[in-house]
CSV table of C-alpha atoms in Angstrom, one decimal:
chain,number,residue,atom,x,y,z
H,1,MET,CA,28.6,-2.4,5.4
H,2,THR,CA,27.3,-1.6,2.0
H,3,LEU,CA,25.0,-3.7,-0.2
H,4,ASP,CA,28.0,-4.3,-2.5
H,5,SER,CA,30.0,-5.8,0.3
H,6,ARG,CA,27.1,-7.8,1.9
H,7,TYR,CA,25.5,-9.0,-1.3
H,8,PRO,CA,28.0,-8.9,-4.1
H,9,ALA,CA,26.5,-11.8,-6.1
H,10,ILE,CA,23.1,-13.4,-7.0
H,11,ALA,CA,24.0,-16.3,-4.7
H,12,ASP,CA,24.1,-13.9,-1.7
H,13,LEU,CA,20.6,-12.5,-2.6
H,14,LYS,CA,19.3,-16.1,-3.0
H,15,ALA,CA,20.6,-17.1,0.4
H,16,ARG,CA,19.0,-14.1,2.1
H,17,ALA,CA,15.7,-14.5,0.2
H,18,ARG,CA,15.4,-18.1,1.4
H,19,ARG,CA,15.8,-16.8,5.0
H,20,ARG,CA,13.0,-14.2,4.5
H,21,LEU,CA,10.4,-16.2,2.7
H,22,PRO,CA,7.9,-18.7,4.1
H,23,ARG,CA,8.9,-22.2,3.0
H,24,PHE,CA,5.9,-22.7,0.7
H,25,VAL,CA,6.7,-19.4,-1.1
H,26,TRP,CA,10.4,-20.4,-1.4
H,27,GLU,CA,9.4,-23.7,-2.9
H,28,TYR,CA,7.1,-22.0,-5.4
H,29,LEU,CA,10.0,-19.7,-6.5
H,30,ASP,CA,13.0,-22.1,-6.4
H,31,ALA,CA,11.6,-25.5,-7.3
H,32,GLY,CA,12.1,-27.4,-10.6
H,33,THR,CA,10.4,-30.5,-11.7
H,34,GLY,CA,11.3,-34.2,-11.2
H,35,THR,CA,14.7,-34.7,-9.7
H,36,GLU,CA,15.7,-31.2,-10.8
H,37,ALA,CA,18.4,-32.7,-13.0
H,38,THR,CA,17.6,-30.0,-15.7
H,39,CYS,CA,18.1,-27.2,-13.1
H,40,ARG,CA,21.5,-28.6,-12.3
H,41,ARG,CA,22.4,-29.2,-15.9
H,42,ASN,CA,21.5,-25.6,-16.9
H,43,GLU,CA,24.1,-24.3,-14.4
H,44,GLU,CA,26.7,-27.0,-15.2
H,45,VAL,CA,26.7,-26.3,-18.9
H,46,PHE,CA,27.3,-22.6,-18.2
H,47,ALA,CA,30.1,-23.4,-15.7
H,48,GLY,CA,31.8,-25.8,-18.1
H,49,LEU,CA,32.2,-23.2,-20.9
H,50,ARG,CA,35.6,-21.6,-20.7
H,51,LEU,CA,36.7,-18.4,-22.4
H,52,MET,CA,40.3,-17.4,-23.1
H,53,PRO,CA,41.1,-14.0,-21.6
H,54,SER,CA,42.7,-11.3,-23.7
H,55,LEU,CA,46.1,-9.8,-23.2
H,56,LEU,CA,47.7,-6.4,-24.0
H,57,HIS,CA,44.5,-4.8,-25.3
H,58,GLY,CA,45.1,-1.5,-23.5
H,59,GLU,CA,42.6,0.6,-21.6
H,60,GLN,CA,39.0,0.2,-22.6
H,61,THR,CA,35.7,1.7,-21.6
H,62,PRO,CA,32.9,-0.8,-22.0
H,63,ASP,CA,29.6,0.1,-23.5
H,64,LEU,CA,26.8,-2.3,-22.5
H,65,THR,CA,24.1,-0.8,-24.8
H,66,THR,CA,22.4,-3.6,-26.7
H,67,ARG,CA,19.8,-3.3,-29.5
H,68,LEU,CA,17.0,-5.8,-29.7
H,69,LEU,CA,13.9,-5.7,-31.8
H,70,GLY,CA,14.3,-2.1,-32.7
H,71,GLN,CA,15.0,-0.9,-29.2
H,72,ALA,CA,18.1,0.0,-27.3
H,73,TYR,CA,18.6,-1.5,-23.8
H,74,GLN,CA,21.3,-0.6,-21.3
H,75,MET,CA,22.5,-4.1,-20.9
H,76,PRO,CA,22.0,-7.4,-22.8
H,77,VAL,CA,19.6,-8.7,-20.1
H,78,GLY,CA,16.0,-8.3,-19.1
H,79,ILE,CA,13.4,-9.5,-16.6
H,80,ALA,CA,11.7,-12.8,-17.6
H,81,PRO,CA,8.1,-13.5,-16.7
H,82,VAL,CA,7.3,-15.3,-13.5
H,83,GLY,CA,3.7,-16.2,-12.7
H,84,MET,CA,2.2,-14.9,-9.5
H,85,SER,CA,5.2,-12.7,-8.7
H,86,GLY,CA,3.0,-11.0,-6.1
H,87,LEU,CA,3.2,-14.1,-3.9
H,88,ILE,CA,6.9,-13.8,-3.7
H,89,TRP,CA,6.9,-10.1,-2.6
H,90,PRO,CA,4.1,-7.6,-2.3
H,91,ASP,CA,3.7,-5.4,-5.5
H,92,ALA,CA,6.4,-7.5,-7.1
H,93,GLU,CA,5.3,-6.6,-10.6
H,94,GLY,CA,5.2,-2.9,-9.8
H,95,HIS,CA,8.7,-3.0,-8.2
H,96,LEU,CA,10.2,-4.9,-11.1
H,97,ALA,CA,8.5,-2.8,-13.8
H,98,ARG,CA,9.8,0.4,-12.2
H,99,ALA,CA,13.3,-1.0,-11.7
H,100,ALA,CA,13.4,-2.2,-15.3
H,101,THR,CA,12.5,1.3,-16.5
H,102,ALA,CA,15.1,2.9,-14.3
H,103,ALA,CA,17.8,0.5,-15.5
H,104,GLY,CA,16.7,0.7,-19.2
H,105,LEU,CA,15.8,-3.0,-19.4
H,106,PRO,CA,12.8,-4.9,-20.7
H,107,TYR,CA,10.3,-6.3,-18.3
H,108,THR,CA,8.0,-9.2,-19.2
H,109,LEU,CA,4.6,-9.5,-17.6
H,110,SER,CA,3.1,-12.9,-17.3
H,111,THR,CA,-0.5,-13.8,-18.2
H,112,VAL,CA,-0.7,-15.3,-14.8
H,113,ALA,CA,0.8,-12.3,-12.9
H,114,SER,CA,-0.9,-10.9,-9.8
H,115,GLN,CA,-1.4,-7.5,-11.5
H,116,THR,CA,-3.1,-6.6,-14.8
H,117,PRO,CA,-1.4,-5.1,-17.8
H,118,GLU,CA,-3.3,-1.9,-17.1
H,119,ALA,CA,-1.8,-1.7,-13.6
H,120,VAL,CA,1.8,-2.4,-14.7
H,121,GLY,CA,2.0,-0.8,-18.1
H,122,PRO,CA,2.2,2.9,-16.9
H,123,HIS,CA,5.5,2.1,-15.1
H,124,LEU,CA,7.2,0.7,-18.2
H,125,ALA,CA,7.8,3.7,-20.6
H,126,GLY,CA,7.9,1.4,-23.6
H,127,ASN,CA,10.0,-1.3,-22.0
H,128,GLY,CA,7.0,-3.7,-21.5
H,129,TRP,CA,6.8,-7.2,-23.0
H,130,PHE,CA,3.6,-9.3,-22.5
H,131,GLN,CA,4.0,-13.0,-22.1
H,132,LEU,CA,1.0,-15.0,-23.4
H,133,TYR,CA,-0.2,-18.3,-22.2
H,134,PRO,CA,-2.5,-19.0,-25.1
H,135,PRO,CA,-6.2,-18.7,-24.3
H,136,ARG,CA,-8.4,-21.2,-26.0
H,137,ASP,CA,-11.4,-18.9,-26.5
H,138,PRO,CA,-10.8,-16.5,-29.5
H,139,GLU,CA,-12.7,-13.6,-27.9
H,140,ILE,CA,-10.6,-13.8,-24.7
H,141,ARG,CA,-7.5,-14.1,-26.8
H,142,GLN,CA,-8.4,-11.0,-28.8
H,143,ASP,CA,-9.3,-9.1,-25.6
H,144,MET,CA,-6.0,-10.0,-23.9
H,145,LEU,CA,-4.0,-8.7,-26.9
H,146,ARG,CA,-6.1,-5.6,-27.0
H,147,ARG,CA,-5.6,-4.9,-23.3
H,148,ALA,CA,-1.8,-5.5,-23.5
H,149,ARG,CA,-1.4,-3.2,-26.5
H,150,ALA,CA,-3.6,-0.5,-25.0
H,151,ALA,CA,-1.5,-0.7,-21.7
H,152,GLY,CA,1.7,0.1,-23.7
H,153,PHE,CA,3.2,-3.4,-24.1
H,154,THR,CA,5.2,-3.4,-27.3
H,155,THR,CA,6.4,-7.0,-27.7
H,156,LEU,CA,4.4,-10.2,-27.4
H,157,VAL,CA,5.9,-13.4,-26.1
H,158,LEU,CA,4.2,-16.7,-26.8
H,159,THR,CA,5.2,-19.4,-24.4
H,160,VAL,CA,5.1,-22.8,-26.2
H,161,ASP,CA,6.8,-25.1,-23.7
H,162,VAL,CA,3.9,-25.5,-21.3
H,163,PRO,CA,1.4,-27.8,-23.1
H,164,VAL,CA,0.3,-29.3,-19.8
H,165,ALA,CA,1.0,-28.5,-16.2
H,166,SER,CA,4.2,-29.9,-14.8
H,167,ARG,CA,4.6,-31.7,-11.6
H,168,ARG,CA,6.8,-29.6,-9.4
H,169,GLU,CA,7.1,-32.1,-6.6
H,170,ARG,CA,8.6,-29.6,-4.1
H,171,GLN,CA,5.7,-27.3,-4.6
H,172,LEU,CA,3.2,-30.1,-4.2
H,173,ARG,CA,4.8,-31.1,-0.9
H,174,SER,CA,4.7,-27.5,0.3
H,175,GLY,CA,0.9,-27.5,0.4
H,176,LEU,CA,0.5,-24.4,-1.7
H,177,THR,CA,-2.8,-24.1,-3.7
H,178,GLN,CA,-4.1,-21.6,-6.2
H,179,PRO,CA,-5.5,-19.3,-5.3
H,180,PRO,CA,-3.3,-19.2,-2.2
H,181,ARG,CA,-5.0,-20.0,1.0
H,182,LEU,CA,-3.3,-19.9,4.4
H,183,SER,CA,-3.9,-23.2,6.1
H,184,PRO,CA,-2.7,-23.7,9.7
H,185,ARG,CA,0.4,-25.4,8.3
H,186,LEU,CA,1.2,-22.5,6.1
H,187,LEU,CA,0.3,-19.9,8.8
H,188,ALA,CA,3.0,-21.5,11.0
H,189,GLN,CA,5.5,-20.8,8.2
H,190,VAL,CA,4.3,-17.2,7.8
H,191,ALA,CA,4.6,-16.5,11.5
H,192,ILE,CA,8.3,-16.8,11.4
H,193,ARG,CA,8.8,-14.6,8.4
H,194,PRO,CA,7.6,-11.2,9.6
H,195,ALA,CA,8.8,-9.0,6.7
H,196,TRP,CA,6.8,-11.1,4.2
H,197,ALA,CA,3.8,-11.4,6.5
H,198,LEU,CA,3.6,-7.7,7.1
H,199,GLY,CA,3.8,-6.9,3.5
H,200,MET,CA,1.0,-9.3,2.6
H,201,ALA,CA,-1.1,-8.1,5.5
H,202,ARG,CA,-1.0,-4.6,4.0
H,203,ARG,CA,-1.6,-5.6,0.4
H,204,GLY,CA,-3.6,-8.9,0.7
H,205,MET,CA,-2.9,-12.3,-0.7
H,206,PRO,CA,-2.4,-12.1,-4.4
H,207,ARG,CA,-4.6,-13.6,-7.2
H,208,MET,CA,-4.1,-14.0,-10.9
H,209,ALA,CA,-5.7,-10.6,-11.7
H,210,LEU,CA,-5.9,-10.9,-15.5
H,211,ILE,CA,-7.2,-14.5,-15.3
H,212,ASP,CA,-9.8,-13.5,-12.7
H,213,ASP,CA,-11.3,-11.1,-15.3
H,214,TYR,CA,-12.2,-14.0,-17.5
H,215,SER,CA,-12.7,-17.0,-15.2
H,216,ARG,CA,-13.6,-17.7,-11.6
H,217,PRO,CA,-10.7,-19.5,-10.1
H,218,GLU,CA,-11.5,-23.1,-9.0
H,219,LYS,CA,-10.9,-24.2,-5.5
H,220,GLY,CA,-8.5,-26.9,-4.5
H,221,LEU,CA,-6.1,-26.7,-7.5
H,222,SER,CA,-2.5,-27.7,-7.0
H,223,SER,CA,0.3,-25.2,-7.1
H,224,THR,CA,1.1,-26.2,-10.6
H,225,ALA,CA,-2.4,-26.7,-12.1
H,226,HIS,CA,-3.7,-23.2,-11.5
H,227,ALA,CA,-6.9,-21.6,-12.7
H,228,GLY,CA,-5.1,-20.3,-15.8
H,229,TYR,CA,-5.2,-23.9,-17.2
H,230,LEU,CA,-9.0,-23.6,-17.4
H,231,LEU,CA,-8.6,-21.0,-20.1
H,232,ARG,CA,-5.5,-21.9,-22.0
H,233,THR,CA,-4.8,-24.4,-24.8
H,234,SER,CA,-1.8,-26.1,-26.1
H,235,PRO,CA,-1.0,-24.0,-29.2
H,236,ASP,CA,-0.3,-25.4,-32.6
H,237,TRP,CA,1.1,-23.9,-35.8
H,238,ASP,CA,-2.3,-22.6,-36.9
H,239,TYR,CA,-2.5,-20.8,-33.5
H,240,LEU,CA,0.9,-19.2,-34.1
H,241,SER,CA,-0.2,-18.1,-37.6
H,242,TRP,CA,-3.3,-16.5,-36.1
H,243,LEU,CA,-1.3,-14.7,-33.5
H,244,ARG,CA,1.2,-13.4,-36.1
H,245,ASP,CA,-1.7,-11.8,-38.0
H,246,ALA,CA,-3.4,-10.5,-34.8
H,247,TRP,CA,-0.4,-8.8,-33.1
H,248,GLN,CA,1.0,-5.8,-34.8
H,249,GLY,CA,4.4,-5.6,-33.2
H,250,PRO,CA,7.4,-7.9,-32.4
H,251,LEU,CA,6.5,-11.5,-31.8
H,252,VAL,CA,8.8,-13.8,-29.8
H,253,VAL,CA,8.3,-17.5,-29.3
H,254,LYS,CA,9.6,-18.7,-25.9
H,255,GLY,CA,10.6,-22.3,-25.2
H,256,VAL,CA,12.5,-23.1,-28.4
H,257,LEU,CA,15.0,-25.9,-28.1
H,258,ASP,CA,14.8,-28.0,-31.2
H,259,PRO,CA,16.9,-26.7,-34.1
H,260,ASP,CA,14.7,-28.6,-36.6
H,261,THR,CA,11.7,-26.3,-35.8
H,262,VAL,CA,13.6,-23.1,-36.5
H,263,PRO,CA,13.0,-22.9,-40.3
H,264,ARG,CA,9.2,-23.2,-39.8
H,265,LEU,CA,9.3,-20.6,-37.0
H,266,VAL,CA,11.1,-18.3,-39.4
H,267,ALA,CA,8.6,-18.9,-42.1
H,268,ALA,CA,5.8,-18.1,-39.7
H,269,GLY,CA,7.1,-14.6,-39.3
H,270,VAL,CA,8.4,-14.7,-35.8
H,271,ASP,CA,10.7,-11.8,-34.9
H,272,ALA,CA,12.9,-13.5,-32.3
H,273,LEU,CA,13.4,-16.9,-30.7
H,274,TRP,CA,13.7,-17.4,-26.9
H,275,LEU,CA,15.7,-20.5,-26.0
H,276,SER,CA,14.4,-21.8,-22.7
H,277,ASN,CA,13.6,-24.9,-20.8
H,278,HIS,CA,11.5,-22.9,-18.4
H,279,GLY,CA,14.3,-22.9,-15.8
H,280,GLY,CA,14.0,-26.6,-15.3
H,281,ARG,CA,10.4,-26.2,-14.1
H,282,GLN,CA,8.6,-28.0,-16.8
H,283,PHE,CA,10.3,-31.1,-18.2
H,284,ASP,CA,13.2,-32.8,-16.5
H,285,ALA,CA,14.8,-34.4,-19.6
H,286,ALA,CA,15.1,-31.2,-21.6
H,287,PRO,CA,18.4,-30.0,-22.9
H,288,ALA,CA,20.0,-26.9,-21.5
H,289,PRO,CA,19.5,-23.9,-23.9
H,290,LEU,CA,23.2,-23.4,-24.1
H,291,GLU,CA,23.6,-26.9,-25.5
H,292,VAL,CA,21.4,-26.2,-28.5
H,293,LEU,CA,22.3,-22.6,-29.0
H,294,PRO,CA,25.1,-23.1,-31.5
H,295,ALA,CA,22.9,-25.3,-33.8
H,296,ILE,CA,20.0,-22.8,-33.6
H,297,ARG,CA,22.3,-19.9,-34.3
H,298,ALA,CA,23.6,-21.7,-37.4
H,299,ALA,CA,19.9,-22.2,-38.5
H,300,THR,CA,18.8,-18.6,-38.4
H,301,ASP,CA,19.8,-14.9,-38.3
H,302,LEU,CA,16.8,-14.0,-36.1
H,303,PRO,CA,17.7,-12.5,-32.7
H,304,LEU,CA,18.1,-15.3,-30.1
H,305,ILE,CA,17.3,-14.8,-26.4
H,306,VAL,CA,18.5,-17.2,-23.8
H,307,ASP,CA,17.5,-18.0,-20.2
H,308,SER,CA,17.7,-20.9,-17.7
H,309,GLY,CA,20.8,-21.3,-15.5
H,310,ILE,CA,22.4,-17.8,-15.7
H,311,SER,CA,24.1,-16.9,-12.5
H,312,GLY,CA,25.8,-13.6,-13.3
H,313,GLY,CA,27.4,-11.4,-15.9
H,314,LEU,CA,30.0,-14.0,-16.9
H,315,ASP,CA,27.2,-16.4,-17.9
H,316,ILE,CA,25.6,-13.7,-19.9
H,317,LEU,CA,28.8,-13.3,-21.9
H,318,ARG,CA,29.1,-17.1,-22.3
H,319,ALA,CA,25.6,-17.1,-23.9
H,320,LEU,CA,26.6,-14.2,-26.2
H,321,ALA,CA,29.8,-15.9,-27.1
H,322,LEU,CA,27.9,-18.8,-28.4
H,323,GLY,CA,25.6,-16.7,-30.5
H,324,ALA,CA,22.8,-15.3,-28.3
H,325,ASP,CA,21.8,-11.7,-28.8
H,326,PHE,CA,20.2,-11.2,-25.4
H,327,THR,CA,19.5,-12.9,-22.1
H,328,MET,CA,16.7,-13.0,-19.5
H,329,LEU,CA,16.7,-13.8,-15.8
H,330,GLY,CA,13.5,-14.7,-13.8
H,331,ARG,CA,14.2,-16.1,-10.4
H,332,ALA,CA,17.2,-13.8,-9.8
H,333,TRP,CA,15.1,-10.7,-9.8
H,334,HIS,CA,12.7,-12.3,-7.3
H,335,PHE,CA,15.6,-13.3,-5.1
H,336,ALA,CA,16.6,-9.7,-5.1
H,337,LEU,CA,13.1,-8.5,-4.1
H,338,ALA,CA,12.7,-11.1,-1.4
H,339,ALA,CA,16.2,-10.3,0.0
H,340,LEU,CA,16.1,-6.5,-0.1
H,341,GLY,CA,12.6,-5.4,-0.8
H,342,ALA,CA,12.0,-2.5,-3.2
H,343,GLN,CA,15.8,-1.7,-3.4
H,344,GLY,CA,16.6,-5.3,-4.4
H,345,PRO,CA,16.1,-5.1,-8.2
H,346,ALA,CA,18.2,-2.0,-8.6
H,347,HIS,CA,21.0,-3.7,-6.6
H,348,LEU,CA,20.8,-6.7,-8.9
H,349,ALA,CA,21.0,-4.5,-11.9
H,350,ARG,CA,24.2,-3.0,-10.4
H,351,ILE,CA,25.6,-6.5,-9.7
H,352,LEU,CA,25.0,-7.5,-13.3
H,353,ARG,CA,26.5,-4.3,-14.7
H,354,LEU,CA,29.7,-4.5,-12.6
H,355,ASP,CA,30.1,-8.2,-13.4
H,356,LEU,CA,29.6,-7.6,-17.1
H,357,GLU,CA,32.1,-4.8,-17.1
H,358,SER,CA,34.7,-6.7,-15.1
H,359,ASN,CA,34.5,-9.8,-17.3
H,360,MET,CA,34.4,-7.8,-20.6
H,361,GLY,CA,37.6,-6.2,-19.4
H,362,GLN,CA,39.2,-9.7,-19.1
H,363,LEU,CA,38.0,-10.7,-22.5
H,364,GLY,CA,39.0,-7.4,-24.2
H,365,LEU,CA,35.4,-6.5,-25.2
H,366,ILE,CA,34.1,-3.0,-25.6
H,367,ARG,CA,30.6,-4.0,-26.5
H,368,PRO,CA,28.6,-7.2,-25.6
H,369,SER,CA,27.9,-7.7,-29.3
H,370,GLU,CA,31.6,-8.4,-29.8
H,371,ALA,CA,31.4,-11.6,-27.8
H,372,PRO,CA,30.9,-13.9,-30.8
H,373,ASP,CA,34.3,-12.8,-32.1
H,374,ARG,CA,35.7,-14.7,-29.2
H,375,GLN,CA,34.2,-18.0,-30.2
H,376,MET,CA,37.5,-19.2,-31.5
H,377,LYS,CA,38.9,-18.7,-28.1
H,378,ILE,CA,36.5,-21.1,-26.4
H,379,THR,CA,38.6,-24.1,-25.2
């Protein structure tokens, strides 16, 4: 059997990933916060959006190329930041960066990744975005930006929807701490997941490499209140203004949901808005990005990026139909890594491409950018 026949959808990769990861790692990757109502709502809003298929449009050859922030990507989707990716699979950041470059997609490295910008940047060939959890100390702030720029990261992403640590109850119950330490309870879980265990034995348990350069991680922190919180602050409008002056390149604000904030973000000189509720991991009463997308689209001509709840190519087209310019997936790429190892991200890129092409054919679209023309066909 081929990978296409065994794992034709993200759901298949997710199911295999769960079987191959220790439970505490799975909870770290998959958990939301609270009752996970926001996680469910993210998916339900996508599933509830119907598009009218096109008829008699003749033969078409789709072109998935999408321009964003002055760069052409091979599909309207990229890799969102996930902290401590290296806990999910050994060398996760390296695997994902190389896969992104091969597929012509952007890869976003988290401030709290398990590898530094210097280690990941050489794999990215200009496709690198750096996600910033805002440091409080101005010297650390300046140095992080300097290092990201020197490592070849071209776009800066300021995450604004994590003013405090969330309580991801499933993570807390799992017993995971930061930095990860293998208690007897966790070792029992590792023992029955040999592929993960062997990879970690070869590479060693991950740490927050960039954070470690600036702060000694504290012991006993929960899985959600990690050492990064010792350095970061909750940014305000002055912080954004400082960042706009300090970063010479595209600046994206991630975590935008309130249409009323859009005019001020535009005035601040932001280059794109990233609509996100952190995949349901931060606040369990937040709206789904798709719910607020039309109002934010009406408020600005800036490029809009959407994540949270996307389960395949059809959901990408749903977001584009409502006015998004681009989409990002986070968990899905890590499901692919955990399911299939190094070949997983390339297989997921193939799944997304085939799914986009199939559904674009149903909608009579040649380019993803034509999706807004189908808004009138939403029922």
